[in-house]
Coordinates of C-alpha atoms in Angstrom, one line a residue:
Chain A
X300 CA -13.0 9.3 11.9
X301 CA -10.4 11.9 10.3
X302 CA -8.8 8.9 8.4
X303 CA -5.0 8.6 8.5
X304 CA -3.2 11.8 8.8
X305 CA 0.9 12.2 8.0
X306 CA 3.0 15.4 8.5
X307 CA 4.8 17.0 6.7
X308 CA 3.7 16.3 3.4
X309 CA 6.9 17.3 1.7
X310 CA 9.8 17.5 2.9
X311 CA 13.3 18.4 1.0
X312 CA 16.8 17.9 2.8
X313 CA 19.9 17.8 2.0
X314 CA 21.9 14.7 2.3
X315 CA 23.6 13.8 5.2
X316 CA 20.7 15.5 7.6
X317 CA 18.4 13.9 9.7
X318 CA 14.6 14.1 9.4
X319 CA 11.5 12.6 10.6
X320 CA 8.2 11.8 9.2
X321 CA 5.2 11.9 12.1
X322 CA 1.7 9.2 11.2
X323 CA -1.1 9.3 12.6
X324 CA -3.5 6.9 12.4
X325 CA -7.3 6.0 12.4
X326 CA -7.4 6.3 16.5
X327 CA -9.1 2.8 17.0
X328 CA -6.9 1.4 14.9
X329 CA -3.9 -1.3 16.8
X330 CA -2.0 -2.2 13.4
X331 CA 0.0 0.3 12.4
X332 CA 2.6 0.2 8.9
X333 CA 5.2 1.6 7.3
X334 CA 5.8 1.9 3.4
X335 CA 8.4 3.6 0.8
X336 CA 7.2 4.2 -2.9
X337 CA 9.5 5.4 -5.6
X338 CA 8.1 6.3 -8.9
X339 CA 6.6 3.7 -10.8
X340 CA 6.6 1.3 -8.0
X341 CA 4.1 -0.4 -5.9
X342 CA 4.5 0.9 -2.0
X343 CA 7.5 -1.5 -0.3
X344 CA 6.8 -2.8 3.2
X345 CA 9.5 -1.3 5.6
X346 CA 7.6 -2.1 9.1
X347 CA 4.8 -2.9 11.2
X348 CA 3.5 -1.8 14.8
X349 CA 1.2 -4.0 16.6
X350 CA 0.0 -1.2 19.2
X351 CA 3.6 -0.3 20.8
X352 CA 5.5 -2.9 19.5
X353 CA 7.2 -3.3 16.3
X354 CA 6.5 -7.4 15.3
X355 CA 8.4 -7.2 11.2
X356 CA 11.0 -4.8 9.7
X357 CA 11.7 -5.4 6.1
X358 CA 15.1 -5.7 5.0
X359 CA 15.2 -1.9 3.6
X360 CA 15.3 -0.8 7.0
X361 CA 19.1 -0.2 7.2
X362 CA 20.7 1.0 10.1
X363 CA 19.8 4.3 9.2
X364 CA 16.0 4.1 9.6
X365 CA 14.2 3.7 12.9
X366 CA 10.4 4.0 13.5
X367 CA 8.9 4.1 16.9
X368 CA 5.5 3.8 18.1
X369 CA 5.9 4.9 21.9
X370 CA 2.1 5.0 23.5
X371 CA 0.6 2.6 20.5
X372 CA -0.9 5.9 19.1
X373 CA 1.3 8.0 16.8
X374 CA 3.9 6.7 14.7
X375 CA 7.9 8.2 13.9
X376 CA 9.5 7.1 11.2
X377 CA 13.1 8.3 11.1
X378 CA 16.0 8.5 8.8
X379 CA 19.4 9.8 9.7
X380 CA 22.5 10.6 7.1
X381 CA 20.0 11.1 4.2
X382 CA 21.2 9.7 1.0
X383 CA 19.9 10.6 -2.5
X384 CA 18.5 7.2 -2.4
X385 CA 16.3 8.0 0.4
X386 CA 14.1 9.9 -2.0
X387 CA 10.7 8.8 -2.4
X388 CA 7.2 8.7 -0.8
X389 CA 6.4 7.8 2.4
X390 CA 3.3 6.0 3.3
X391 CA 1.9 5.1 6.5
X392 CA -1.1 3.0 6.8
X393 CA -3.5 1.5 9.8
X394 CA -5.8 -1.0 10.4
X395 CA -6.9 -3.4 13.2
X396 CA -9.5 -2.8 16.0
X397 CA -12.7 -4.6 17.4
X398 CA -14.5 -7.0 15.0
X399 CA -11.1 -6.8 12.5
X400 CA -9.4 -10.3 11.3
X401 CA -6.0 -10.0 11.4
X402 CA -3.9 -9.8 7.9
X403 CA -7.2 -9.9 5.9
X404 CA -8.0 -6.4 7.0
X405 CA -8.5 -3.6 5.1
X406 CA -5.6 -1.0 5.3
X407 CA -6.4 2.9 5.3
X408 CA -3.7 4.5 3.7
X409 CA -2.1 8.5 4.3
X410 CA -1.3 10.5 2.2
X411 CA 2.0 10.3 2.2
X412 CA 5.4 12.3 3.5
X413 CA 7.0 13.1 0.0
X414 CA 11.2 13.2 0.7
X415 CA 13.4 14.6 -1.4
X416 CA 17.6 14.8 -0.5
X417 CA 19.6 16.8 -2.7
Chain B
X191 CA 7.7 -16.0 -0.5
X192 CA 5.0 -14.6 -1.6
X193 CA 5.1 -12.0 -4.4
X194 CA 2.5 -10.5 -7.0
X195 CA 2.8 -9.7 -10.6
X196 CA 0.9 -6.8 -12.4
X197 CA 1.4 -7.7 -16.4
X198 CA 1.1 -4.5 -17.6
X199 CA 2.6 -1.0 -16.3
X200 CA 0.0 1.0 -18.5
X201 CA -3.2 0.0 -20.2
X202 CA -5.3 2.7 -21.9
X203 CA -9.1 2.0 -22.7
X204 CA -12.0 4.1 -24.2
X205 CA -14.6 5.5 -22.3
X206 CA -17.7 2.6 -21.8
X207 CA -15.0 -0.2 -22.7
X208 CA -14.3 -3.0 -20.4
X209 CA -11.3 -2.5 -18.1
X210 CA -9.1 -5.7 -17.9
X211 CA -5.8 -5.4 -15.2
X212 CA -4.2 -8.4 -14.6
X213 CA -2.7 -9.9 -11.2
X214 CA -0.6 -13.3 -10.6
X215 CA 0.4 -14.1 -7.1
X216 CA 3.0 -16.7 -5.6
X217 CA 2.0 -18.4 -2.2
X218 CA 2.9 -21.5 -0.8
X219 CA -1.3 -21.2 0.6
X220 CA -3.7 -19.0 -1.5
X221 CA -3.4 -15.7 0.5
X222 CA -5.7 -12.9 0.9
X223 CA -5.8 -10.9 -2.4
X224 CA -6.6 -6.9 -2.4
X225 CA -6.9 -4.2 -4.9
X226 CA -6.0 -1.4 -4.3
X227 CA -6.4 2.5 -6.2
X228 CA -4.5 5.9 -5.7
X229 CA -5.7 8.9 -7.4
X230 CA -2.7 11.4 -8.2
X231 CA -1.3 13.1 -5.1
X232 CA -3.7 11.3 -2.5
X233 CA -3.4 7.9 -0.4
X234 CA -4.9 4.2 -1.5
X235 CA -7.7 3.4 -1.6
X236 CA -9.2 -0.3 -1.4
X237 CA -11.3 -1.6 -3.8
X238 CA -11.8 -4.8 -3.1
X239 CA -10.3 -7.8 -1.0
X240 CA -10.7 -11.5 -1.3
X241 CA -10.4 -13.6 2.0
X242 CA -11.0 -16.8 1.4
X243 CA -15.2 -16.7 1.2
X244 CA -16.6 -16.0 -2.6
X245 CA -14.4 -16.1 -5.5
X246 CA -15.7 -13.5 -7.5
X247 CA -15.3 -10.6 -5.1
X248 CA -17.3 -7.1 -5.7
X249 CA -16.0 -3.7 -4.7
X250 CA -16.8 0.0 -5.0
X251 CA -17.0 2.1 -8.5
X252 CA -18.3 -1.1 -10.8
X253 CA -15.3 -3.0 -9.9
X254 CA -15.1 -6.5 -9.1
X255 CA -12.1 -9.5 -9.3
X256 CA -12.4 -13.2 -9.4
X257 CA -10.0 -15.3 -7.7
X258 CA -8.7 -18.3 -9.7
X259 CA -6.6 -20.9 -7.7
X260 CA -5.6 -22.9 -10.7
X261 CA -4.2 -19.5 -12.4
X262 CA -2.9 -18.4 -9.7
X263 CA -4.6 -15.1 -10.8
X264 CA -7.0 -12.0 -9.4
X265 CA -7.9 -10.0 -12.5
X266 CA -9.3 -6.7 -11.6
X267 CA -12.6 -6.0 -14.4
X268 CA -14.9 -3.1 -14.9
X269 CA -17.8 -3.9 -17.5
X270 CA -17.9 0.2 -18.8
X271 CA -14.9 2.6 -18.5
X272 CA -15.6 5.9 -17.4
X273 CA -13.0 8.9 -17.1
X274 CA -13.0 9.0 -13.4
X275 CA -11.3 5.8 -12.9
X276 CA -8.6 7.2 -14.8
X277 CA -5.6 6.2 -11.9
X278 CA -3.3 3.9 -10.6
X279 CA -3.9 0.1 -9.4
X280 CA -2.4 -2.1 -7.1
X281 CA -2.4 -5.4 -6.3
X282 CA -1.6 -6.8 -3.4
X283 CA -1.0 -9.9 -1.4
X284 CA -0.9 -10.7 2.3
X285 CA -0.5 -14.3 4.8
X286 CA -3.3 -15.4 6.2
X287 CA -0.9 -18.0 7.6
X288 CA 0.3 -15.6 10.4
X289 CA 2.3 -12.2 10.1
X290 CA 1.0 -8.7 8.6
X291 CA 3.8 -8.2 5.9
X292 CA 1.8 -6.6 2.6
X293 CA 3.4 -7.1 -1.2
X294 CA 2.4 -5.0 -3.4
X295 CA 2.6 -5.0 -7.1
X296 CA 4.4 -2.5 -9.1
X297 CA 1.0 -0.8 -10.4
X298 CA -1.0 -0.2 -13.2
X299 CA -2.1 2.7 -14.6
X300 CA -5.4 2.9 -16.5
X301 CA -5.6 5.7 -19.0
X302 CA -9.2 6.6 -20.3
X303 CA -9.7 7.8 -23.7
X304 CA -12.8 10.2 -24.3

């Protein structure tokens, strides 16, 4: 177990580019999340993968952000025409697999994908 | 909706005093509580998670939380401070009514004085 691994870990841009954020998580691990923290905030949900398929996105997603999870293993999380806005910290977060209880299980977090759009 | 309130964005304490961070959820149902750490430049860390069984929940470093339905509360406590658990904590709330959406709080962070 390598825990949950998220590349890069920083990342500056300049707005109006595209980038995109690459989780990977604990591999027996089904439930996979999503999460944007700005300073001094708690981390915001923005989605959730149940093995390949994405069951919740949170309003924040705007059209702009898209996160796929193509073989239920890795995770993209996307963001096209970066705004200033965009900036903040990434988190991605898994949990889920045999003998696991649904929403009461623990989540192992990343480290985080640190964005910054000038 | 359910949503979680940390009262207090910084709380500073002296080494070997009792740590005190406070936590008020809003559920329809009591949900399934969880505290969470993060040390600077690293990923959260659980602490502890109530779900549904005891109501004073233990967790690693010394710390432990008691779930109170009538206050609506989960108060994070640690009898003796020490300068390692200098960090950030979050609350958090998620259903146990179906779905895996997780609120969390805005955060504390705990400053340890020597």
């Amino acid at each position: 177990d390598t825990g949950v691994s998220q590349d890069p870990r920083h990342k500056i841009t300049k707005r109006g580019q595209n980038v995109t954020f690459r989780c990977d998580p604990i591999s027996e691990h089904n439930r996979l999340y999503w999460y944007r923290q700005t300073l001094g905030q708690g981390p915001e949900f923005l989605t959730y993968f149940q093995n390949e398929a994405q069951l919740e996105k949170s309003r924040l997603l705007s059209d702009r952000f898209s996160a796929e999870r193509p073989k239920g293993s890795f995770s993209t999380l996307e963001i096209q025409r970066t705004e200033q806005g965009d900036s903040a910290m990434y988190l991605c977060a898994s949990s889920g697999g045999p003998g696991t209880s649904g929403s009461a299980d623990t989540q192992y977090f990343g480290p985080g994908t640190r964005l910054t759009v000038l | 909706a359910q949503s979680v309130t940390q009262l207090g964005s910084h709380v500073s304490v002296s080494e070997g005093a009792l740590v005190l961070l406070r936590c008020n959820y809003s559920s329809s149902v009591p949900p399934y509580l969880f505290w969470y750490v993060q040390y600077p430049n690293q990923g959260l860390q659980l602490l502890l998670k109530y779900t549904s069984a005891a109501t004073l929940v233990k967790g690693i470093n010394g710390f432990e939380a008691e779930f109170k339905k009538s206050e609506t509360s989960f108060h994070l406590t640690k009898p003796s401070a020490h300068m390692s658990d200098a960090a950030e904590y979050f609350c958090a709330v998620s259903p146990n009514t179906g779905g895996f959406k997780t609120i969390f709080g805005a955060g504390t962070r705990l400053f340890v004085k020597a």
